[in-house]
Amino acid sequence: MRSGTNLPAVGGYNRAVILDAIRRAGDGISRVEVAQRTGLSAQTASNVCRRLVDEGFIRETGTVSAGVGKPRRILELRPDGRFAIGIHLDPSVITVVLVNLAGDVVDHRSISTPAFALVERIIDRIVATVEDLIDSSGVGAEYVLGAGVAAPGPIDVTRGTLVNPPQLPNWNQVPIRDVLTARLGLPVVLEKDVTAAAIAETWSAEPGGSFAFFYYGTGIGVGFALRNEVVRGSSGNAGGVASMRVRTGGTRPATGPERIGDATLPRKVVDRAIERGILPELLAPIDNAVIQDAFLRLAAQATAGDGRARAIIDDIAEDIADVVIPVVNLLDVDRVIFGGPFWTPISALLLQRIPRLVRDSPHLVLPHPITFTEAAAGDDVAAVGAACLVFDRELSPVPAMLLISAKRA
Amino acid sequence: MRSGTNLPAVGGYNRAVILDAIRRAGDGISRVEVAQRTGLSAQTASNVCRRLVDEGFIRETGTVSAGVGKPRRILELRPDGRFAIGIHLDPSVITVVLVNLAGDVVDHRSISTPAFALVERIIDRIVATVEDLIDSSGVGAEYVLGAGVAAPGPIDVTRGTLVNPPQLPNWNQVPIRDVLTARLGLPVVLEKDVTAAAIAETWSAEPGGSFAFFYYGTGIGVGFALRNEVVRGSSGNAGGVASMRVRTGGTRPATGPERIGDATLPRKVVDRAIERGILPELLAPIDNAVIQDAFLRLAAQATAGDGRARAIIDDIAEDIADVVIPVVNLLDVDRVIFGGPFWTPISALLLQRIPRLVRDSPHLVLPHPITFTEAAAGDDVAAVGAACLVFDRELSPVPAMLLISAKRA
């Protein structure tokens, strides 16, 4: 059953709309312009702006004369008005960032994730890292709104746990959200990593966009937004594409990988390079750091012009294009964004091929152009998105906020 | 830039919320229950209900005693309070339905679509059919809110046209929406067929669902709803899955179809049956009716226990399951609905296999069960959905209605 709406809900929504308008205005905006851009009355805009100034979210930065009238006071976001912590729990490395209200990274730390370390020890290190990050930044703890955790799926949003994550088996059913809430003394939210990456993008981008964000990490996944609202799915697990089939054969044996998850798995890419004599055998123990290192070597060789290394990267380009086409057809997005730790080292090579493969395909059926870009937030994107999620829950206008006692889930 | 909200928008939204609550209550609901279920105040609920009675959308049907208090008056939807026309422009047959406010089909007509008929003649027949349907139903024209047209994609929602539809080449850029608006004297909306089918399902189903509707018509497509809101995509063309790859080989040659659109195309299914000697050669001229007829014969043979016919249907089951898995993984839906004219004749055979293939697949990664159902509206589903679209625009509560001057597109 849908809920109705009422005045308190309207007030909260309009406050978020106005803050969003000021945040996106960049170099300042007057109250009159705020009213114009949001369609709200001058009185409403003025009242809400006064409250936002009092709360420290925005500030006045001076005046501008507009012809004969009274000079207008200019408002802008106070980037240091509030902060949030973002934690990206990745199988290779844990990234912790402190992000300000403008979505900028104030500081960040990395923790390598030893494959066999106890989960309790890793949580201890995360907590110590967050506390150190806040302490050394000089930000008052009362200005840190909360922490977001981005983790590989599947996740259980009700319990705040990971559910049999293939790359993080030790984390199955660990109540990461509640443990961190208790240990950090902050509200903590849990989000799937690719969804967090998409949130980072909506936070940085012009609103109104519909996009699919292909995140190439230890696995490959898609975060997506439709009309600038990130889609979480019925259980917070939208974005699984690993099961999509790609072409077989080509330069690879006909019995080769059949699904994008296998075809692009860094371990398998590296193995293919070893089989073909492009990379030397890996030295045991083979953990995620060793694979990442080998992948970087392969990327460097391909970039330097080694034809055999290049052929392997070209296969990845074809495989990704093979999945981009059905995903954009299904979702009807007009923008494709790429990012993630395994995207970055081969970005230039992939961007030479993927857009053309997609655009030239007879299987692309949308009657509008598709643009291709890279993640605005770079390699920290999932961690930044997890932090933005904290702001998002407090400050971002989505119409669902208007529903009586609607929870943002 | 997002818009704010204001009181007129709130009023319209709450009216839609209340009508929706009454519609879904089925066998009647009191004003007190309306207030409880929507979270609105008793005063607001009462005022809105009075207006809905005056406008003829709902009626009082008697009273019920609840303990010691004053007996409560029971409200229910007036199914004959308003009507809408739904038109499904399919390559084989055009279906025209008159639907009442409860979403029930009052009457329907079929027009076969001769492959070589002039578009002008077909439009003449659609107009005559709509007028005949309204006349013979005895419904006053002033109670018909409008007409919805469901058509194969791609569509141009701005111009109200089809854009190079592969199965309806003559309809490219015909301004079908505006022509019908002028000829029928009714507001006309255009929607992609699979999206219309999904709308029919949200209109009939309990709200809150996230589902993917696999529509097996002359092509195969997916309409989907997330949290009971149908997703249209950035240009109204969401739902293309024809480009998704399926397994190659199996009982078919390794050089066989590689994508679901080819693998399940009725023409190709029939050709496969002819090649294997299961069906006789088709007699020219081979149009959609001939193919549909041959498909029905194949379905009947498979249903009767012919092992070779059954093998072809089993291939279709495997191909569809092969696409259901990545689609539910990507969208994180908890329900899969099947329907369409080529689904119905083999429904029992497919439902024996597809759910098990999906549930048993190691590639299904969602941490929740998936249910499988058939279209509630049967074979008229796209036409019914097109009619419901008309009601939807007027009467259905979506939070976007709350935005100032937001257009429902």
PDB file of N, CA and C in Angstrom, chain B residues 90-92 167 215-221 242 252 257 259-275 279-280 282 286-299 312-313 316 319-320 339-346 350:
ATOM      1  N   ASP B  90       0.275  -5.053 -33.110  1.00  0.00           N
ATOM      2  CA  ASP B  90       1.204  -6.182 -33.199  1.00  0.00           C
ATOM      3  C   ASP B  90       1.370  -6.527 -34.673  1.00  0.00           C
ATOM      4  N   PRO B  91       2.535  -7.069 -35.052  1.00  0.00           N
ATOM      5  CA  PRO B  91       2.731  -7.395 -36.461  1.00  0.00           C
ATOM      6  C   PRO B  91       1.710  -8.416 -36.998  1.00  0.00           C
ATOM      7  N   SER B  92       1.187  -9.289 -36.147  1.00  0.00           N
ATOM      8  CA  SER B  92       0.226 -10.287 -36.643  1.00  0.00           C
ATOM      9  C   SER B  92      -1.213  -9.812 -36.528  1.00  0.00           C
ATOM     10  N   GLN B 167       9.648  -5.307 -37.213  1.00  0.00           N
ATOM     11  CA  GLN B 167       8.520  -6.139 -37.651  1.00  0.00           C
ATOM     12  C   GLN B 167       7.411  -5.339 -38.328  1.00  0.00           C
ATOM     13  N   TYR B 215       7.811 -11.058 -22.377  1.00  0.00           N
ATOM     14  CA  TYR B 215       6.712 -11.069 -23.337  1.00  0.00           C
ATOM     15  C   TYR B 215       7.191 -11.741 -24.615  1.00  0.00           C
ATOM     16  N   TYR B 216       6.578 -12.895 -24.922  1.00  0.00           N
ATOM     17  CA  TYR B 216       6.988 -13.667 -26.099  1.00  0.00           C
ATOM     18  C   TYR B 216       5.957 -13.437 -27.210  1.00  0.00           C
ATOM     19  N   GLY B 217       6.217 -12.429 -28.010  1.00  0.00           N
ATOM     20  CA  GLY B 217       5.355 -12.125 -29.150  1.00  0.00           C
ATOM     21  C   GLY B 217       6.134 -12.416 -30.417  1.00  0.00           C
ATOM     22  N   THR B 218       5.926 -11.612 -31.438  1.00  0.00           N
ATOM     23  CA  THR B 218       6.676 -11.816 -32.672  1.00  0.00           C
ATOM     24  C   THR B 218       8.173 -11.629 -32.399  1.00  0.00           C
ATOM     25  N   GLY B 219       8.465 -10.772 -31.442  1.00  0.00           N
ATOM     26  CA  GLY B 219       9.824 -10.713 -30.908  1.00  0.00           C
ATOM     27  C   GLY B 219       9.749 -11.082 -29.426  1.00  0.00           C
ATOM     28  N   ILE B 220      10.902 -11.066 -28.745  1.00  0.00           N
ATOM     29  CA  ILE B 220      10.861 -11.295 -27.299  1.00  0.00           C
ATOM     30  C   ILE B 220      11.399 -10.041 -26.620  1.00  0.00           C
ATOM     31  N   GLY B 221      10.721  -9.617 -25.565  1.00  0.00           N
ATOM     32  CA  GLY B 221      11.138  -8.411 -24.855  1.00  0.00           C
ATOM     33  C   GLY B 221      10.779  -8.525 -23.385  1.00  0.00           C
ATOM     34  N   ALA B 242      16.608  -8.822 -26.933  1.00  0.00           N
ATOM     35  CA  ALA B 242      16.856  -9.682 -28.096  1.00  0.00           C
ATOM     36  C   ALA B 242      18.348  -9.892 -28.333  1.00  0.00           C
ATOM     37  N   ARG B 252      21.207 -28.127 -31.145  1.00  0.00           N
ATOM     38  CA  ARG B 252      21.247 -27.362 -32.398  1.00  0.00           C
ATOM     39  C   ARG B 252      22.671 -27.315 -32.907  1.00  0.00           C
ATOM     40  N   PRO B 257      21.673 -20.213 -33.752  1.00  0.00           N
ATOM     41  CA  PRO B 257      21.403 -18.852 -33.276  1.00  0.00           C
ATOM     42  C   PRO B 257      22.238 -18.557 -32.038  1.00  0.00           C
ATOM     43  N   ARG B 259      21.729 -15.447 -30.260  1.00  0.00           N
ATOM     44  CA  ARG B 259      21.063 -14.467 -29.401  1.00  0.00           C
ATOM     45  C   ARG B 259      19.602 -14.856 -29.230  1.00  0.00           C
ATOM     46  N   ILE B 260      19.048 -14.485 -28.079  1.00  0.00           N
ATOM     47  CA  ILE B 260      17.697 -14.928 -27.740  1.00  0.00           C
ATOM     48  C   ILE B 260      16.682 -14.469 -28.787  1.00  0.00           C
ATOM     49  N   GLY B 261      16.896 -13.278 -29.358  1.00  0.00           N
ATOM     50  CA  GLY B 261      15.951 -12.765 -30.352  1.00  0.00           C
ATOM     51  C   GLY B 261      15.849 -13.685 -31.552  1.00  0.00           C
ATOM     52  N   ASP B 262      16.995 -14.192 -32.012  1.00  0.00           N
ATOM     53  CA  ASP B 262      17.002 -15.150 -33.122  1.00  0.00           C
ATOM     54  C   ASP B 262      16.505 -16.513 -32.679  1.00  0.00           C
ATOM     55  N   ALA B 263      17.012 -16.960 -31.532  1.00  0.00           N
ATOM     56  CA  ALA B 263      16.751 -18.331 -31.106  1.00  0.00           C
ATOM     57  C   ALA B 263      15.264 -18.589 -30.918  1.00  0.00           C
ATOM     58  N   THR B 264      14.510 -17.572 -30.477  1.00  0.00           N
ATOM     59  CA  THR B 264      13.095 -17.787 -30.165  1.00  0.00           C
ATOM     60  C   THR B 264      12.158 -17.161 -31.189  1.00  0.00           C
ATOM     61  N   LEU B 265      12.706 -16.557 -32.243  1.00  0.00           N
ATOM     62  CA  LEU B 265      11.849 -15.940 -33.262  1.00  0.00           C
ATOM     63  C   LEU B 265      10.919 -17.015 -33.829  1.00  0.00           C
ATOM     64  N   PRO B 266       9.596 -16.811 -33.763  1.00  0.00           N
ATOM     65  CA  PRO B 266       8.674 -17.867 -34.203  1.00  0.00           C
ATOM     66  C   PRO B 266       9.000 -18.388 -35.609  1.00  0.00           C
ATOM     67  N   ARG B 267       9.356 -17.500 -36.516  1.00  0.00           N
ATOM     68  CA  ARG B 267       9.706 -17.933 -37.859  1.00  0.00           C
ATOM     69  C   ARG B 267      10.855 -18.938 -37.837  1.00  0.00           C
ATOM     70  N   LYS B 268      11.869 -18.669 -37.002  1.00  0.00           N
ATOM     71  CA  LYS B 268      13.031 -19.572 -36.954  1.00  0.00           C
ATOM     72  C   LYS B 268      12.685 -20.873 -36.246  1.00  0.00           C
ATOM     73  N   VAL B 269      11.828 -20.805 -35.241  1.00  0.00           N
ATOM     74  CA  VAL B 269      11.405 -22.023 -34.538  1.00  0.00           C
ATOM     75  C   VAL B 269      10.669 -22.932 -35.526  1.00  0.00           C
ATOM     76  N   VAL B 270       9.786 -22.333 -36.308  1.00  0.00           N
ATOM     77  CA  VAL B 270       9.018 -23.096 -37.295  1.00  0.00           C
ATOM     78  C   VAL B 270       9.958 -23.677 -38.352  1.00  0.00           C
ATOM     79  N   ASP B 271      10.898 -22.878 -38.821  1.00  0.00           N
ATOM     80  CA  ASP B 271      11.867 -23.370 -39.816  1.00  0.00           C
ATOM     81  C   ASP B 271      12.641 -24.576 -39.280  1.00  0.00           C
ATOM     82  N   ARG B 272      13.002 -24.512 -37.990  1.00  0.00           N
ATOM     83  CA  ARG B 272      13.742 -25.618 -37.398  1.00  0.00           C
ATOM     84  C   ARG B 272      12.880 -26.887 -37.419  1.00  0.00           C
ATOM     85  N   ALA B 273      11.594 -26.732 -37.123  1.00  0.00           N
ATOM     86  CA  ALA B 273      10.689 -27.886 -37.122  1.00  0.00           C
ATOM     87  C   ALA B 273      10.523 -28.447 -38.536  1.00  0.00           C
ATOM     88  N   ILE B 274      10.531 -27.567 -39.532  1.00  0.00           N
ATOM     89  CA  ILE B 274      10.402 -28.030 -40.922  1.00  0.00           C
ATOM     90  C   ILE B 274      11.665 -28.788 -41.333  1.00  0.00           C
ATOM     91  N   GLU B 275      12.830 -28.209 -40.993  1.00  0.00           N
ATOM     92  CA  GLU B 275      14.112 -28.872 -41.318  1.00  0.00           C
ATOM     93  C   GLU B 275      14.181 -30.282 -40.744  1.00  0.00           C
ATOM     94  N   LEU B 279       7.283 -30.500 -39.112  1.00  0.00           N
ATOM     95  CA  LEU B 279       6.187 -29.763 -39.753  1.00  0.00           C
ATOM     96  C   LEU B 279       6.387 -29.837 -41.268  1.00  0.00           C
ATOM     97  N   PRO B 280       5.290 -29.802 -42.054  1.00  0.00           N
ATOM     98  CA  PRO B 280       5.428 -29.742 -43.515  1.00  0.00           C
ATOM     99  C   PRO B 280       5.909 -28.364 -43.947  1.00  0.00           C
ATOM    100  N   LEU B 282       5.981 -24.715 -45.468  1.00  0.00           N
ATOM    101  CA  LEU B 282       4.930 -23.695 -45.456  1.00  0.00           C
ATOM    102  C   LEU B 282       4.531 -23.363 -46.889  1.00  0.00           C
ATOM    103  N   ILE B 286       4.027 -16.559 -47.287  1.00  0.00           N
ATOM    104  CA  ILE B 286       4.279 -16.810 -45.867  1.00  0.00           C
ATOM    105  C   ILE B 286       4.169 -15.494 -45.102  1.00  0.00           C
ATOM    106  N   ASP B 287       3.043 -15.292 -44.453  1.00  0.00           N
ATOM    107  CA  ASP B 287       2.900 -14.082 -43.636  1.00  0.00           C
ATOM    108  C   ASP B 287       2.809 -14.495 -42.170  1.00  0.00           C
ATOM    109  N   ASN B 288       2.567 -13.516 -41.310  1.00  0.00           N
ATOM    110  CA  ASN B 288       2.577 -13.806 -39.874  1.00  0.00           C
ATOM    111  C   ASN B 288       1.513 -14.824 -39.470  1.00  0.00           C
ATOM    112  N   ALA B 289       0.367 -14.795 -40.163  1.00  0.00           N
ATOM    113  CA  ALA B 289      -0.706 -15.719 -39.804  1.00  0.00           C
ATOM    114  C   ALA B 289      -0.293 -17.160 -40.095  1.00  0.00           C
ATOM    115  N   VAL B 290       0.402 -17.363 -41.211  1.00  0.00           N
ATOM    116  CA  VAL B 290       0.861 -18.704 -41.583  1.00  0.00           C
ATOM    117  C   VAL B 290       1.862 -19.218 -40.545  1.00  0.00           C
ATOM    118  N   ILE B 291       2.750 -18.332 -40.113  1.00  0.00           N
ATOM    119  CA  ILE B 291       3.764 -18.741 -39.127  1.00  0.00           C
ATOM    120  C   ILE B 291       3.105 -19.052 -37.786  1.00  0.00           C
ATOM    121  N   GLN B 292       2.163 -18.218 -37.404  1.00  0.00           N
ATOM    122  CA  GLN B 292       1.480 -18.444 -36.125  1.00  0.00           C
ATOM    123  C   GLN B 292       0.750 -19.790 -36.156  1.00  0.00           C
ATOM    124  N   ASP B 293       0.132 -20.072 -37.285  1.00  0.00           N
ATOM    125  CA  ASP B 293      -0.587 -21.334 -37.443  1.00  0.00           C
ATOM    126  C   ASP B 293       0.366 -22.529 -37.317  1.00  0.00           C
ATOM    127  N   ALA B 294       1.510 -22.435 -37.983  1.00  0.00           N
ATOM    128  CA  ALA B 294       2.487 -23.528 -37.918  1.00  0.00           C
ATOM    129  C   ALA B 294       3.019 -23.688 -36.493  1.00  0.00           C
ATOM    130  N   PHE B 295       3.239 -22.551 -35.819  1.00  0.00           N
ATOM    131  CA  PHE B 295       3.732 -22.592 -34.436  1.00  0.00           C
ATOM    132  C   PHE B 295       2.714 -23.309 -33.533  1.00  0.00           C
ATOM    133  N   LEU B 296       1.435 -23.031 -33.766  1.00  0.00           N
ATOM    134  CA  LEU B 296       0.388 -23.678 -32.963  1.00  0.00           C
ATOM    135  C   LEU B 296       0.371 -25.187 -33.202  1.00  0.00           C
ATOM    136  N   ARG B 297       0.607 -25.607 -34.453  1.00  0.00           N
ATOM    137  CA  ARG B 297       0.659 -27.045 -34.748  1.00  0.00           C
ATOM    138  C   ARG B 297       1.827 -27.703 -34.026  1.00  0.00           C
ATOM    139  N   LEU B 298       2.972 -27.025 -34.071  1.00  0.00           N
ATOM    140  CA  LEU B 298       4.151 -27.555 -33.372  1.00  0.00           C
ATOM    141  C   LEU B 298       3.860 -27.681 -31.869  1.00  0.00           C
ATOM    142  N   ALA B 299       3.226 -26.643 -31.322  1.00  0.00           N
ATOM    143  CA  ALA B 299       2.893 -26.653 -29.893  1.00  0.00           C
ATOM    144  C   ALA B 299       1.953 -27.804 -29.562  1.00  0.00           C
ATOM    145  N   ILE B 312      12.226 -29.301 -29.493  1.00  0.00           N
ATOM    146  CA  ILE B 312      12.329 -27.906 -29.957  1.00  0.00           C
ATOM    147  C   ILE B 312      11.797 -26.948 -28.887  1.00  0.00           C
ATOM    148  N   ILE B 313      10.707 -27.325 -28.232  1.00  0.00           N
ATOM    149  CA  ILE B 313      10.162 -26.478 -27.167  1.00  0.00           C
ATOM    150  C   ILE B 313      11.131 -26.449 -25.970  1.00  0.00           C
ATOM    151  N   ILE B 316      13.667 -23.920 -26.487  1.00  0.00           N
ATOM    152  CA  ILE B 316      13.151 -22.573 -26.187  1.00  0.00           C
ATOM    153  C   ILE B 316      13.195 -22.337 -24.676  1.00  0.00           C
ATOM    154  N   ASP B 319      16.718 -21.608 -23.702  1.00  0.00           N
ATOM    155  CA  ASP B 319      17.130 -20.279 -24.157  1.00  0.00           C
ATOM    156  C   ASP B 319      16.521 -19.189 -23.283  1.00  0.00           C
ATOM    157  N   ILE B 320      15.233 -19.326 -22.971  1.00  0.00           N
ATOM    158  CA  ILE B 320      14.592 -18.295 -22.142  1.00  0.00           C
ATOM    159  C   ILE B 320      15.215 -18.291 -20.740  1.00  0.00           C
ATOM    160  N   GLY B 339       4.251 -14.142 -20.603  1.00  0.00           N
ATOM    161  CA  GLY B 339       3.015 -13.993 -21.365  1.00  0.00           C
ATOM    162  C   GLY B 339       3.308 -13.664 -22.807  1.00  0.00           C
ATOM    163  N   GLY B 340       2.251 -13.418 -23.548  1.00  0.00           N
ATOM    164  CA  GLY B 340       2.379 -13.084 -24.961  1.00  0.00           C
ATOM    165  C   GLY B 340       1.821 -14.202 -25.829  1.00  0.00           C
ATOM    166  N   PRO B 341       1.501 -13.876 -27.083  1.00  0.00           N
ATOM    167  CA  PRO B 341       0.798 -14.834 -27.946  1.00  0.00           C
ATOM    168  C   PRO B 341       1.584 -16.107 -28.246  1.00  0.00           C
ATOM    169  N   PHE B 342       2.902 -16.060 -28.235  1.00  0.00           N
ATOM    170  CA  PHE B 342       3.660 -17.285 -28.499  1.00  0.00           C
ATOM    171  C   PHE B 342       4.036 -18.008 -27.207  1.00  0.00           C
ATOM    172  N   TRP B 343       3.858 -17.343 -26.090  1.00  0.00           N
ATOM    173  CA  TRP B 343       4.039 -18.023 -24.809  1.00  0.00           C
ATOM    174  C   TRP B 343       2.868 -18.966 -24.527  1.00  0.00           C
ATOM    175  N   THR B 344       1.652 -18.456 -24.731  1.00  0.00           N
ATOM    176  CA  THR B 344       0.447 -19.165 -24.301  1.00  0.00           C
ATOM    177  C   THR B 344       0.369 -20.609 -24.810  1.00  0.00           C
ATOM    178  N   PRO B 345       0.579 -20.871 -26.120  1.00  0.00           N
ATOM    179  CA  PRO B 345       0.390 -22.256 -26.581  1.00  0.00           C
ATOM    180  C   PRO B 345       1.406 -23.248 -26.016  1.00  0.00           C
ATOM    181  N   ILE B 346       2.543 -22.779 -25.535  1.00  0.00           N
ATOM    182  CA  ILE B 346       3.536 -23.718 -24.992  1.00  0.00           C
ATOM    183  C   ILE B 346       3.793 -23.459 -23.509  1.00  0.00           C
ATOM    184  N   LEU B 350       6.740 -24.962 -21.027  1.00  0.00           N
ATOM    185  CA  LEU B 350       7.837 -24.085 -20.601  1.00  0.00           C
ATOM    186  C   LEU B 350       7.871 -23.961 -19.077  1.00  0.00           C
TER     187      LEU B 350
END
